[in-house]
Amino acid sequence: MKILLIHGPNLQLLGRREPEIYGGQTLEAINSHLREIAAGQRVNLKAFQSNSEGEIVSFIGDNIDWADGILINPAAYTHTSIAIRDALSAVNLPVVEIHLSNVHTRESFRQHSYISPIAVGVICGFGAYGYDLALDAMIQILQRSD
Ligand code: DQA
């Protein structure tokens, strides 16, 4: 199984960015923890972070023949990006959307997602543990579709 793990803008600052909202773990800690779990399940994980919408769109398209599924925290692009949604639809792979915070308890502009309608499911509000849940969910999804 080959799974993309995509992180959107400002998530490179995890650990220092509003830790009361996003937790104290760094992005590297989240990635290496997830790589460890993935390796134990014989999953090949490719992680990517960008602050640029275009780079995220290109990364998704560039991996159309590599990936079996996509885990993505689109961060602020969740609420704005038709381009990322279209890229995800274009590659036609199962998507799990992740948010560290519970966006539904926050500002109203965070409560609309362009990504959710094309995702298999959404995990939010569990902090970094949400990535573990998302990986587990994706493995189940891909096993079912075997
Ligand atoms: C976020 C929630 C978004 O609203 C916000 O713009 C982020 C992070 C989260 O993980 O909780 O950057 O996706």
XYZ file of C-alpha atoms and ligand atoms in Angstrom:
159
model
C 0.000 0.000 0.000
C 1.222 3.460 -0.886
C -0.220 6.413 0.954
C 0.418 10.148 0.616
C 0.423 12.291 3.750
C -0.085 15.925 2.764
C 0.176 18.897 5.105
C -1.000 22.347 4.101
C 0.129 25.866 5.006
C 1.614 26.824 8.365
C 1.746 23.241 9.571
C 5.553 23.378 9.368
C 5.211 25.508 12.521
C 3.472 22.812 14.547
C 4.880 22.652 18.045
C 5.255 26.444 18.118
C 2.033 27.520 16.424
C -0.823 28.156 18.879
C -0.042 24.960 20.851
C -3.232 25.400 22.893
C -5.136 24.763 19.646
C -2.822 22.540 17.618
C -0.832 20.735 20.325
C 2.853 20.579 21.115
C 4.081 18.008 18.598
C 6.227 19.084 15.693
C 5.387 18.097 12.146
C 8.537 15.982 12.016
C 7.429 14.138 15.182
C 4.024 13.462 13.620
C 5.594 12.297 10.355
C 8.129 10.008 11.977
C 5.537 8.491 14.314
C 3.276 7.811 11.358
C 6.144 6.389 9.290
C 6.836 3.995 12.144
C 3.222 2.780 12.296
C 3.117 2.568 8.506
C 6.304 0.501 8.324
C 4.818 -1.964 10.834
C 1.821 -2.400 8.527
C 3.929 -2.645 5.397
C 2.599 0.671 4.172
C 4.822 2.971 2.136
C 4.172 6.534 3.306
C 5.250 9.648 1.397
C 4.942 12.851 3.429
C 4.829 16.361 1.969
C 4.219 19.839 3.367
C 3.794 23.044 1.429
C 2.566 26.549 2.035
C 1.774 26.859 -1.640
C -1.554 25.814 -3.102
C 0.024 25.193 -6.520
C 2.706 22.918 -5.079
C 0.080 20.849 -3.313
C -1.961 20.598 -6.523
C 1.167 19.503 -8.437
C 2.211 16.992 -5.767
C -1.214 15.332 -5.901
C -1.160 15.127 -9.705
C 2.465 13.968 -9.827
C 1.602 10.997 -7.630
C -1.410 9.784 -9.597
C 0.391 6.574 -10.562
C 2.192 6.086 -7.254
C -0.455 6.470 -4.580
C -3.301 4.208 -3.466
C -4.783 6.734 -1.043
C -4.344 10.245 0.328
C -4.328 11.576 3.888
C -4.522 15.352 3.865
C -4.699 18.178 6.323
C -5.251 21.012 3.855
C -5.096 23.532 6.744
C -6.471 26.940 5.660
C -6.849 25.720 2.052
C -9.625 23.484 3.357
C -11.830 26.530 3.442
C -10.725 28.176 0.202
C -9.266 25.805 -2.361
C -11.312 24.551 -5.268
C -7.986 23.755 -6.968
C -6.935 21.246 -4.299
C -10.380 19.701 -4.289
C -10.249 19.354 -8.092
C -6.773 17.783 -7.908
C -8.045 15.230 -5.381
C -11.073 14.459 -7.561
C -8.867 14.218 -10.647
C -6.629 11.479 -9.257
C -9.687 9.544 -8.120
C -8.095 8.044 -4.990
C -9.685 7.635 -1.558
C -9.103 10.716 0.608
C -9.221 11.088 4.383
C -9.342 14.719 5.550
C -7.699 15.509 8.874
C -7.767 18.498 11.209
C -5.938 18.674 14.500
C -8.540 20.995 16.000
C -12.281 20.551 16.071
C -13.045 23.087 13.354
C -16.763 22.948 14.171
C -16.226 24.591 17.552
C -14.215 27.442 16.040
C -14.834 30.457 13.777
C -17.661 30.098 11.281
C -15.276 30.402 8.293
C -13.649 27.123 9.387
C -16.912 25.253 9.238
C -17.066 24.999 5.486
C -14.739 22.571 3.743
C -14.280 22.292 -0.012
C -12.603 18.938 0.605
C -15.126 17.072 2.786
C -17.655 16.331 -0.002
C -15.036 14.360 -1.947
C -13.435 12.686 1.103
C -14.330 9.206 2.295
C -14.296 10.645 5.806
C -13.113 13.474 8.019
C -11.248 13.243 11.330
C -11.010 16.373 13.452
C -10.511 17.405 17.034
C -8.195 14.621 18.212
C -4.924 16.507 17.795
C -1.968 14.549 16.447
C -3.751 11.278 17.281
C -6.078 12.108 14.375
C -3.255 11.136 11.997
C -3.039 7.665 13.574
C -6.813 7.308 13.212
C -6.659 8.495 9.600
C -3.908 6.034 8.676
C -5.829 3.214 10.303
C -8.994 4.241 8.432
C -7.135 4.412 5.121
C -5.658 0.934 5.605
C -9.183 -0.407 6.232
C -10.504 1.393 3.147
C -7.730 0.020 0.927
C -8.054 -3.511 2.327
C -11.787 -3.444 1.599
C -11.183 -2.382 -1.985
C -8.621 -5.173 -2.646
C -6.481 23.001 10.678
C -7.748 23.863 10.827
C -7.772 24.970 9.793
O -8.940 25.754 9.949
C -6.571 25.873 9.971
O -6.544 26.861 8.959
C -5.283 25.126 10.019
C -5.224 23.843 10.723
C -6.359 21.946 11.798
O -5.562 21.032 11.634
O -7.031 22.048 12.826
O -4.250 25.621 9.567
O -6.552 22.311 9.452
